[in-house]
Amino acid sequence: MESNNKRIYLSSPHMTGNEHKYINQSFETNWIAPLGPNVDRFEEDLSQYVGAKGALAVSSGTAAIHLALRLLNVQAGDKVFCSSLTFVASASPILYQQAEPVFIDSEFDTWNMSPEALKRAFMDAEKEGNLPKAVIVVHLYGQNAKMDEIMEICNFYQVPVIEDAAESLGTTYKGRKSGTTGKFGVYSFNGNKIITTSGGGMLVSNDKVALVKGKFLASQARDNKPYYQHSELGYNYRMSNILAGIGIAQLAVIEDRVKQKQAVFQRYVQELNNIKEFVFMPEYQGTGHNRWLTTLFIDSNQLSFTPFELVQELEKENIEARLVWKPMHLQPLLNKFKYYQHSNQISVSSYLFERGLCLPSGTNMTEEEQSRVIEAILSFVSRRKSRHFIGI
Ligand SMILES: *Cc1c(COP(=O)(O)O)cnc(C)c1O
């Protein structure tokens, strides 16, 4: 029993074997620095893949979001609208700038930013004469937000959009790649993302001038002088040439990874379809969902179990599952900021947090391992239901 109880992770790094080639090249040529041929090539490959005019490789997705805010001149006291249902890294760079986040709820079609709530937030901001400097739209768990509707509103108010596509590399939206509709797009290569460099990020844009400025800010903002002169505040945010080598090999298989993630999702849907309370995250019309993580919520007025109980049960079997992100407007760090819910009746992000669950979705998870997850869920749910039924 012990032998087949190996831990199953939510989404663990999945190497191809070719990473060594590029890592070795950086050693052989002594490009052990936050610049070099691997960095250049990784930027080139990624911008080509997503169809953006340029890309800037950085040390993390969080750094890329921070740079985007700097490039949009977000300063102390400025407002920035941001999706509430997300990981904290979407929002913390707003605080780095001492700007003021305003959180926007989700809607049920995509679990992402609600255009209705966004519109209300804009109408209020306009009345106050204090429009946001930027809007950060998150594409959660690989699902693209309703960009047409969101862009229409943001374009009307002439406010630029940053797409937090940290989780949606490989997702398509109406024929284009996720992260390429707004002014800036951000990807993450953290260890659990669909591809990884162990840690890293990328900022993409069609504005190449802005990316040149971004590179300047990411490399300590050194003036063009023969000595070290600095007129602006910069950061040390560049990506290592060694890690970029990992990225080149990883990006070469992104389409395979998307297919594998989708297959994992399909199998969960098929084999868990008897659990009527499970509502899987939908795939929005006109999109190709990368299914980074298979996510669902439990839809029942008489819940016989909570998502947390299921997470704990899976943990007993050495299986890592996770609750849906706790929304930003409910975070102790951020709950003093304004929040616009989807409608008077419902806060969708809060609902999804209370009922949502992410299942292990690694592309290197074997069929047997996924069977273990499925069996553990089925067994727990049937035990709970019978208990519920007889009223214990
Ligand atoms: C992972 C993630 C980030 C941050 O990326 P890092 O590379 O870990 O800094 C930002 N936003 C979302 C939605 C993420 O999932």
CSV table of C-alpha atoms and ligand atoms in Angstrom, one decimal:
chain,number,residue,atom,x,y,z
A,1,MET,CA,0.0,0.0,0.0
A,2,GLU,CA,2.8,2.4,0.9
A,3,SER,CA,4.4,1.9,-2.5
A,4,ASN,CA,1.4,3.2,-4.5
A,5,ASN,CA,0.9,6.1,-2.0
A,6,LYS,CA,3.4,8.4,-3.7
A,7,ARG,CA,2.4,12.0,-3.4
A,8,ILE,CA,0.3,13.4,-6.2
A,9,TYR,CA,0.9,17.1,-6.7
A,10,LEU,CA,-1.5,19.8,-7.9
A,11,SER,CA,0.8,20.6,-10.9
A,12,SER,CA,4.5,19.8,-10.7
A,13,PRO,CA,7.3,20.7,-13.0
A,14,HIS,CA,7.4,18.6,-16.1
A,15,MET,CA,10.8,18.7,-17.8
A,16,THR,CA,11.4,17.5,-21.4
A,17,GLY,CA,15.0,16.5,-21.2
A,18,ASN,CA,16.1,19.1,-23.6
A,19,GLU,CA,16.6,21.8,-20.9
A,20,HIS,CA,20.1,20.5,-20.2
A,21,LYS,CA,21.2,21.3,-23.8
A,22,TYR,CA,20.6,25.1,-23.2
A,23,ILE,CA,21.8,25.1,-19.7
A,24,ASN,CA,25.0,23.4,-20.8
A,25,GLN,CA,25.4,25.9,-23.6
A,26,SER,CA,25.3,28.8,-21.0
A,27,PHE,CA,28.0,27.1,-19.0
A,28,GLU,CA,30.2,26.3,-22.0
A,29,THR,CA,30.0,29.9,-23.2
A,30,ASN,CA,30.1,31.3,-19.6
A,31,TRP,CA,26.9,33.2,-20.0
A,32,ILE,CA,26.0,32.9,-16.3
A,33,ALA,CA,24.3,36.2,-16.0
A,34,PRO,CA,20.9,37.9,-16.2
A,35,LEU,CA,21.4,38.4,-19.9
A,36,GLY,CA,22.7,36.4,-22.8
A,37,PRO,CA,21.7,34.4,-25.9
A,38,ASN,CA,19.2,32.2,-24.0
A,39,VAL,CA,17.4,35.2,-22.7
A,40,ASP,CA,17.2,36.8,-26.2
A,41,ARG,CA,16.0,33.6,-27.8
A,42,PHE,CA,13.4,32.9,-25.1
A,43,GLU,CA,12.0,36.4,-25.5
A,44,GLU,CA,12.0,35.9,-29.3
A,45,ASP,CA,10.3,32.5,-29.1
A,46,LEU,CA,7.7,33.6,-26.7
A,47,SER,CA,6.7,36.7,-28.5
A,48,GLN,CA,6.4,34.7,-31.7
A,49,TYR,CA,4.4,32.0,-30.0
A,50,VAL,CA,1.8,34.4,-28.5
A,51,GLY,CA,1.9,36.8,-31.4
A,52,ALA,CA,3.1,39.9,-29.6
A,53,LYS,CA,5.6,42.4,-31.1
A,54,GLY,CA,8.0,42.1,-28.2
A,55,ALA,CA,8.7,40.4,-24.9
A,56,LEU,CA,10.9,41.1,-21.9
A,57,ALA,CA,12.0,38.1,-19.7
A,58,VAL,CA,12.1,38.9,-16.0
A,59,SER,CA,12.6,37.2,-12.7
A,60,SER,CA,8.9,36.5,-11.9
A,61,GLY,CA,5.4,37.2,-13.1
A,62,THR,CA,5.0,39.5,-10.1
A,63,ALA,CA,7.9,41.6,-11.4
A,64,ALA,CA,6.3,41.7,-14.8
A,65,ILE,CA,3.1,43.1,-13.3
A,66,HIS,CA,5.1,45.6,-11.3
A,67,LEU,CA,6.9,46.8,-14.4
A,68,ALA,CA,3.7,47.1,-16.3
A,69,LEU,CA,2.3,49.4,-13.6
A,70,ARG,CA,5.5,51.5,-13.7
A,71,LEU,CA,5.3,51.8,-17.5
A,72,LEU,CA,1.8,53.1,-17.1
A,73,ASN,CA,3.0,55.6,-14.7
A,74,VAL,CA,1.0,54.3,-11.8
A,75,GLN,CA,1.9,56.4,-8.7
A,76,ALA,CA,1.1,56.8,-5.1
A,77,GLY,CA,-2.6,57.6,-4.7
A,78,ASP,CA,-3.6,56.4,-8.2
A,79,LYS,CA,-6.4,53.9,-8.5
A,80,VAL,CA,-6.0,50.5,-10.2
A,81,PHE,CA,-8.9,48.2,-10.9
A,82,CYS,CA,-8.1,44.5,-10.4
A,83,SER,CA,-9.9,41.2,-10.5
A,84,SER,CA,-10.8,40.1,-6.9
A,85,LEU,CA,-10.7,36.3,-7.5
A,86,THR,CA,-7.0,35.7,-8.0
A,87,PHE,CA,-3.6,35.0,-6.4
A,88,VAL,CA,-2.3,37.9,-4.3
A,89,ALA,CA,0.5,38.6,-6.8
A,90,SER,CA,-2.0,40.2,-9.2
A,91,ALA,CA,-2.6,42.9,-6.6
A,92,SER,CA,0.5,43.3,-4.5
A,93,PRO,CA,2.4,45.3,-7.2
A,94,ILE,CA,-0.4,47.9,-6.9
A,95,LEU,CA,0.6,48.3,-3.2
A,96,TYR,CA,4.3,48.4,-4.2
A,97,GLN,CA,3.4,51.6,-6.0
A,98,GLN,CA,1.4,52.8,-3.1
A,99,ALA,CA,-1.6,53.0,-5.4
A,100,GLU,CA,-5.1,52.1,-4.4
A,101,PRO,CA,-6.6,48.8,-5.6
A,102,VAL,CA,-10.3,48.6,-6.4
A,103,PHE,CA,-11.5,45.0,-6.6
A,104,ILE,CA,-13.9,43.8,-9.3
A,105,ASP,CA,-16.0,40.6,-8.9
A,106,SER,CA,-16.3,37.6,-11.2
A,107,GLU,CA,-19.2,36.3,-13.3
A,108,PHE,CA,-20.2,32.7,-13.7
A,109,ASP,CA,-19.5,32.2,-17.5
A,110,THR,CA,-15.7,32.5,-17.0
A,111,TRP,CA,-15.2,33.0,-13.2
A,112,ASN,CA,-13.2,36.1,-14.3
A,113,MET,CA,-13.8,39.8,-14.2
A,114,SER,CA,-17.5,40.8,-14.4
A,115,PRO,CA,-18.0,43.4,-17.1
A,116,GLU,CA,-21.1,44.5,-15.2
A,117,ALA,CA,-19.2,45.2,-12.0
A,118,LEU,CA,-16.4,46.8,-14.0
A,119,LYS,CA,-18.9,49.2,-15.6
A,120,ARG,CA,-20.3,50.3,-12.3
A,121,ALA,CA,-16.8,50.8,-10.9
A,122,PHE,CA,-16.0,53.0,-13.9
A,123,MET,CA,-19.2,55.0,-13.6
A,124,ASP,CA,-18.5,55.8,-9.9
A,125,ALA,CA,-14.9,56.7,-10.6
A,126,GLU,CA,-16.0,59.0,-13.4
A,127,LYS,CA,-18.5,60.7,-11.0
A,128,GLU,CA,-15.6,61.2,-8.5
A,129,GLY,CA,-13.4,62.5,-11.3
A,130,ASN,CA,-10.8,59.9,-10.4
A,131,LEU,CA,-10.5,57.3,-13.2
A,132,PRO,CA,-8.1,54.4,-12.6
A,133,LYS,CA,-4.6,54.5,-14.2
A,134,ALA,CA,-4.9,50.9,-15.3
A,135,VAL,CA,-7.1,47.7,-15.1
A,136,ILE,CA,-5.5,44.4,-14.2
A,137,VAL,CA,-7.6,41.5,-15.7
A,138,VAL,CA,-6.8,38.0,-14.6
A,139,HIS,CA,-7.3,34.9,-16.7
A,140,LEU,CA,-7.9,32.4,-13.9
A,141,TYR,CA,-6.9,28.8,-14.0
A,142,GLY,CA,-6.3,29.2,-17.8
A,143,GLN,CA,-9.8,30.6,-18.6
A,144,ASN,CA,-9.7,33.8,-20.6
A,145,ALA,CA,-11.8,36.7,-19.3
A,146,LYS,CA,-14.5,38.3,-21.5
A,147,MET,CA,-11.9,40.5,-23.1
A,148,ASP,CA,-14.2,42.0,-25.8
A,149,GLU,CA,-16.6,43.4,-23.2
A,150,ILE,CA,-13.9,44.5,-20.9
A,151,MET,CA,-11.9,46.2,-23.7
A,152,GLU,CA,-14.9,48.0,-24.9
A,153,ILE,CA,-15.5,49.5,-21.4
A,154,CYS,CA,-11.8,50.3,-20.9
A,155,ASN,CA,-11.4,51.8,-24.3
A,156,PHE,CA,-14.4,54.0,-23.8
A,157,TYR,CA,-12.7,55.4,-20.7
A,158,GLN,CA,-9.3,55.3,-22.4
A,159,VAL,CA,-7.8,53.3,-19.5
A,160,PRO,CA,-5.0,50.7,-20.4
A,161,VAL,CA,-5.4,47.0,-19.6
A,162,ILE,CA,-2.8,44.7,-18.1
A,163,GLU,CA,-3.6,41.1,-18.7
A,164,ASP,CA,-2.4,38.8,-15.9
A,165,ALA,CA,-2.0,35.7,-18.0
A,166,ALA,CA,0.2,33.9,-15.5
A,167,GLU,CA,-2.1,30.9,-15.6
A,168,SER,CA,-3.2,31.1,-19.2
A,169,LEU,CA,-0.2,30.6,-21.4
A,170,GLY,CA,-1.5,28.5,-24.4
A,171,THR,CA,-5.1,29.6,-24.0
A,172,THR,CA,-6.8,31.2,-27.0
A,173,TYR,CA,-9.5,33.8,-27.1
A,174,LYS,CA,-11.3,34.3,-30.5
A,175,GLY,CA,-8.2,33.1,-32.4
A,176,ARG,CA,-5.6,35.0,-30.5
A,177,LYS,CA,-3.4,34.0,-27.7
A,178,SER,CA,-4.4,34.9,-24.1
A,179,GLY,CA,-2.4,37.9,-22.9
A,180,THR,CA,-2.1,39.8,-26.2
A,181,THR,CA,-5.3,41.9,-26.2
A,182,GLY,CA,-4.5,44.5,-23.6
A,183,LYS,CA,-1.6,47.0,-23.6
A,184,PHE,CA,0.6,44.5,-21.6
A,185,GLY,CA,0.4,40.8,-21.0
A,186,VAL,CA,2.1,38.9,-18.2
A,187,TYR,CA,3.1,35.3,-18.0
A,188,SER,CA,4.7,33.3,-15.1
A,189,PHE,CA,7.1,30.4,-15.2
A,190,ASN,CA,6.9,29.6,-11.5
A,191,GLY,CA,7.3,25.9,-10.7
A,192,ASN,CA,3.6,25.0,-10.8
A,193,LYS,CA,2.6,26.8,-14.0
A,194,ILE,CA,2.0,25.1,-17.3
A,195,ILE,CA,5.6,25.5,-18.2
A,196,THR,CA,8.3,26.6,-15.8
A,197,THR,CA,11.8,28.0,-15.6
A,198,SER,CA,11.7,27.2,-11.8
A,199,GLY,CA,11.0,30.8,-11.4
A,200,GLY,CA,10.5,33.6,-13.9
A,201,GLY,CA,8.1,35.8,-15.9
A,202,MET,CA,7.6,37.6,-19.1
A,203,LEU,CA,6.1,40.9,-20.0
A,204,VAL,CA,4.7,41.2,-23.6
A,205,SER,CA,3.4,44.1,-25.6
A,206,ASN,CA,3.1,45.5,-29.1
A,207,ASP,CA,4.7,48.7,-27.8
A,208,LYS,CA,8.4,48.0,-28.3
A,209,VAL,CA,9.4,51.4,-27.0
A,210,ALA,CA,7.7,50.6,-23.7
A,211,LEU,CA,9.5,47.3,-23.5
A,212,VAL,CA,12.8,49.0,-24.0
A,213,LYS,CA,11.9,51.2,-21.0
A,214,GLY,CA,10.9,48.2,-19.1
A,215,LYS,CA,14.3,46.6,-19.7
A,216,PHE,CA,15.9,49.7,-18.4
A,217,LEU,CA,13.8,49.7,-15.3
A,218,ALA,CA,14.4,46.0,-14.8
A,219,SER,CA,18.2,46.4,-14.9
A,220,GLN,CA,18.6,49.1,-12.2
A,221,ALA,CA,17.7,52.0,-14.4
A,222,ARG,CA,21.2,53.0,-15.3
A,223,ASP,CA,21.6,56.1,-17.3
A,224,ASN,CA,23.5,56.0,-20.6
A,225,LYS,CA,26.7,57.5,-19.1
A,226,PRO,CA,30.3,56.2,-18.8
A,227,TYR,CA,29.9,56.0,-15.1
A,228,TYR,CA,27.0,54.6,-12.9
A,229,GLN,CA,24.5,57.4,-12.9
A,230,HIS,CA,20.8,56.9,-11.9
A,231,SER,CA,18.0,59.4,-12.4
A,232,GLU,CA,15.1,57.0,-11.9
A,233,LEU,CA,14.2,54.2,-9.4
A,234,GLY,CA,14.9,50.8,-11.0
A,235,TYR,CA,14.9,47.1,-10.0
A,236,ASN,CA,16.9,44.0,-10.4
A,237,TYR,CA,14.3,42.0,-12.3
A,238,ARG,CA,16.1,40.4,-15.2
A,239,MET,CA,15.9,36.7,-15.9
A,240,SER,CA,19.0,34.5,-15.6
A,241,ASN,CA,20.5,33.2,-18.9
A,242,ILE,CA,20.5,29.7,-17.3
A,243,LEU,CA,16.8,29.8,-16.4
A,244,ALA,CA,16.0,31.2,-19.9
A,245,GLY,CA,17.6,28.0,-21.3
A,246,ILE,CA,15.0,25.9,-19.4
A,247,GLY,CA,12.3,28.2,-20.8
A,248,ILE,CA,13.3,27.6,-24.4
A,249,ALA,CA,13.0,23.9,-24.0
A,250,GLN,CA,9.7,24.2,-22.1
A,251,LEU,CA,8.1,26.5,-24.5
A,252,ALA,CA,8.8,24.2,-27.4
A,253,VAL,CA,6.3,21.7,-25.9
A,254,ILE,CA,3.6,24.1,-24.8
A,255,GLU,CA,1.0,22.8,-27.3
A,256,ASP,CA,1.6,19.3,-26.0
A,257,ARG,CA,1.2,20.5,-22.4
A,258,VAL,CA,-2.1,22.2,-23.3
A,259,LYS,CA,-3.4,18.9,-24.8
A,260,GLN,CA,-2.3,16.9,-21.8
A,261,LYS,CA,-4.0,19.4,-19.4
A,262,GLN,CA,-7.2,19.2,-21.5
A,263,ALA,CA,-7.0,15.4,-21.4
A,264,VAL,CA,-6.7,15.4,-17.6
A,265,PHE,CA,-9.7,17.7,-17.4
A,266,GLN,CA,-11.8,15.5,-19.8
A,267,ARG,CA,-11.1,12.4,-17.8
A,268,TYR,CA,-12.3,14.0,-14.5
A,269,VAL,CA,-15.4,15.2,-16.2
A,270,GLN,CA,-16.2,11.8,-17.6
A,271,GLU,CA,-15.4,9.8,-14.5
A,272,LEU,CA,-17.0,12.1,-12.0
A,273,ASN,CA,-20.1,12.9,-13.9
A,274,ASN,CA,-22.3,11.0,-11.5
A,275,ILE,CA,-21.6,13.5,-8.8
A,276,LYS,CA,-24.3,15.9,-9.8
A,277,GLU,CA,-23.2,18.6,-7.3
A,278,PHE,CA,-19.9,19.1,-9.2
A,279,VAL,CA,-20.0,22.0,-11.6
A,280,PHE,CA,-16.8,22.2,-13.6
A,281,MET,CA,-15.4,25.5,-14.7
A,282,PRO,CA,-17.0,26.0,-18.1
A,283,GLU,CA,-15.1,26.8,-21.3
A,284,TYR,CA,-16.3,30.1,-22.6
A,285,GLN,CA,-17.5,30.3,-26.2
A,286,GLY,CA,-14.8,31.2,-28.7
A,287,THR,CA,-12.0,30.2,-26.4
A,288,GLY,CA,-9.5,27.4,-26.1
A,289,HIS,CA,-9.0,26.7,-22.4
A,290,ASN,CA,-5.5,25.5,-21.4
A,291,ARG,CA,-7.1,23.8,-18.3
A,292,TRP,CA,-4.0,24.6,-16.2
A,293,LEU,CA,-5.9,23.3,-13.2
A,294,THR,CA,-9.2,21.4,-13.3
A,295,THR,CA,-11.5,23.4,-11.1
A,296,LEU,CA,-15.1,23.0,-10.1
A,297,PHE,CA,-17.5,24.2,-7.5
A,298,ILE,CA,-20.0,22.2,-5.4
A,299,ASP,CA,-23.5,23.3,-6.3
A,300,SER,CA,-26.0,22.1,-3.8
A,301,ASN,CA,-28.3,23.7,-1.4
A,302,GLN,CA,-27.8,20.8,0.9
A,303,LEU,CA,-24.1,20.3,0.8
A,304,SER,CA,-23.2,16.9,2.3
A,305,PHE,CA,-19.6,18.0,2.4
A,306,THR,CA,-17.5,21.1,2.1
A,307,PRO,CA,-14.6,21.6,-0.4
A,308,PHE,CA,-12.2,21.8,2.6
A,309,GLU,CA,-13.4,18.4,3.9
A,310,LEU,CA,-12.7,16.9,0.5
A,311,VAL,CA,-9.2,18.6,0.4
A,312,GLN,CA,-8.5,17.1,3.8
A,313,GLU,CA,-9.7,13.7,2.7
A,314,LEU,CA,-7.5,13.7,-0.3
A,315,GLU,CA,-4.6,14.8,1.8
A,316,LYS,CA,-5.0,11.6,3.8
A,317,GLU,CA,-4.3,9.7,0.6
A,318,ASN,CA,-1.3,11.9,0.0
A,319,ILE,CA,-3.0,13.8,-2.8
A,320,GLU,CA,-2.7,17.6,-3.1
A,321,ALA,CA,-5.9,19.4,-3.9
A,322,ARG,CA,-6.6,23.1,-3.2
A,323,LEU,CA,-9.4,25.5,-2.5
A,324,VAL,CA,-10.1,28.2,-5.0
A,325,TRP,CA,-8.2,31.4,-4.4
A,326,LYS,CA,-9.5,33.4,-1.6
A,327,PRO,CA,-10.7,36.7,-3.2
A,328,MET,CA,-8.6,39.8,-2.6
A,329,HIS,CA,-11.5,41.8,-1.1
A,330,LEU,CA,-11.7,39.2,1.7
A,331,GLN,CA,-7.9,39.3,2.5
A,332,PRO,CA,-6.9,40.9,5.8
A,333,LEU,CA,-4.2,42.7,3.8
A,334,LEU,CA,-6.7,44.2,1.3
A,335,ASN,CA,-10.2,44.2,2.7
A,336,LYS,CA,-10.2,47.9,3.4
A,337,PHE,CA,-10.3,48.7,-0.3
A,338,LYS,CA,-13.4,49.1,-2.4
A,339,TYR,CA,-15.0,46.2,-4.0
A,340,TYR,CA,-17.7,45.9,-6.7
A,341,GLN,CA,-19.7,42.8,-6.7
A,342,HIS,CA,-21.3,41.3,-9.8
A,343,SER,CA,-24.8,42.3,-8.7
A,344,ASN,CA,-26.7,43.3,-5.6
A,345,GLN,CA,-27.8,39.7,-5.2
A,346,ILE,CA,-24.4,38.0,-5.4
A,347,SER,CA,-20.7,38.2,-4.9
A,348,VAL,CA,-19.6,35.5,-7.4
A,349,SER,CA,-16.0,35.4,-6.3
A,350,SER,CA,-17.0,34.8,-2.6
A,351,TYR,CA,-19.4,32.1,-3.7
A,352,LEU,CA,-16.7,30.4,-5.8
A,353,PHE,CA,-14.3,30.6,-2.9
A,354,GLU,CA,-16.7,29.0,-0.5
A,355,ARG,CA,-17.6,26.1,-2.8
A,356,GLY,CA,-14.7,25.8,-5.2
A,357,LEU,CA,-11.9,23.2,-5.5
A,358,CYS,CA,-8.9,22.6,-7.7
A,359,LEU,CA,-7.9,19.0,-8.5
A,360,PRO,CA,-4.4,17.6,-9.3
A,361,SER,CA,-3.8,18.4,-12.9
A,362,GLY,CA,-0.1,17.7,-13.6
A,363,THR,CA,0.8,16.9,-17.2
A,364,ASN,CA,3.2,14.3,-15.8
A,365,MET,CA,0.5,12.6,-13.6
A,366,THR,CA,0.1,9.0,-14.8
A,367,GLU,CA,-3.3,7.4,-15.6
A,368,GLU,CA,-2.9,5.3,-12.5
A,369,GLU,CA,-2.3,8.3,-10.4
A,370,GLN,CA,-5.4,10.1,-11.8
A,371,SER,CA,-7.4,6.9,-11.1
A,372,ARG,CA,-6.2,7.1,-7.5
A,373,VAL,CA,-7.6,10.7,-7.3
A,374,ILE,CA,-10.8,9.8,-8.9
A,375,GLU,CA,-11.4,6.7,-6.7
A,376,ALA,CA,-10.6,8.7,-3.5
A,377,ILE,CA,-13.2,11.4,-4.5
A,378,LEU,CA,-15.9,8.8,-5.5
A,379,SER,CA,-15.4,6.9,-2.3
A,380,PHE,CA,-15.5,10.0,-0.1
A,381,VAL,CA,-18.6,11.4,-1.8
A,382,SER,CA,-20.5,8.1,-1.6
A,383,ARG,CA,-19.7,7.7,2.1
A,384,ARG,CA,-20.8,11.3,2.8
A,385,LYS,CA,-24.0,10.9,0.9
A,386,SER,CA,-25.0,7.8,2.7
A,387,ARG,CA,-24.3,9.4,6.0
A,388,HIS,CA,-26.2,12.5,5.0
A,389,PHE,CA,-29.1,10.3,3.8
A,390,ILE,CA,-29.5,8.5,7.0
A,391,GLY,CA,-29.2,11.7,8.9
A,392,ILE,CA,-26.0,11.2,10.9
B,1,LIG,C1,1.6,32.7,-10.4
B,1,LIG,C2,0.8,33.9,-10.5
B,1,LIG,C3,1.3,35.2,-10.5
B,1,LIG,C4,2.7,35.4,-10.1
B,1,LIG,O1,3.7,34.8,-10.8
B,1,LIG,P1,5.1,34.6,-10.1
B,1,LIG,O2,6.0,34.2,-11.3
B,1,LIG,O3,5.0,33.5,-9.2
B,1,LIG,O4,5.6,35.9,-9.5
B,1,LIG,C5,0.5,36.2,-10.7
B,1,LIG,N1,-0.8,36.1,-11.0
B,1,LIG,C6,-1.4,34.9,-11.0
B,1,LIG,C7,-2.8,34.8,-11.3
B,1,LIG,C8,-0.6,33.7,-10.7
B,1,LIG,O5,-1.2,32.5,-10.7
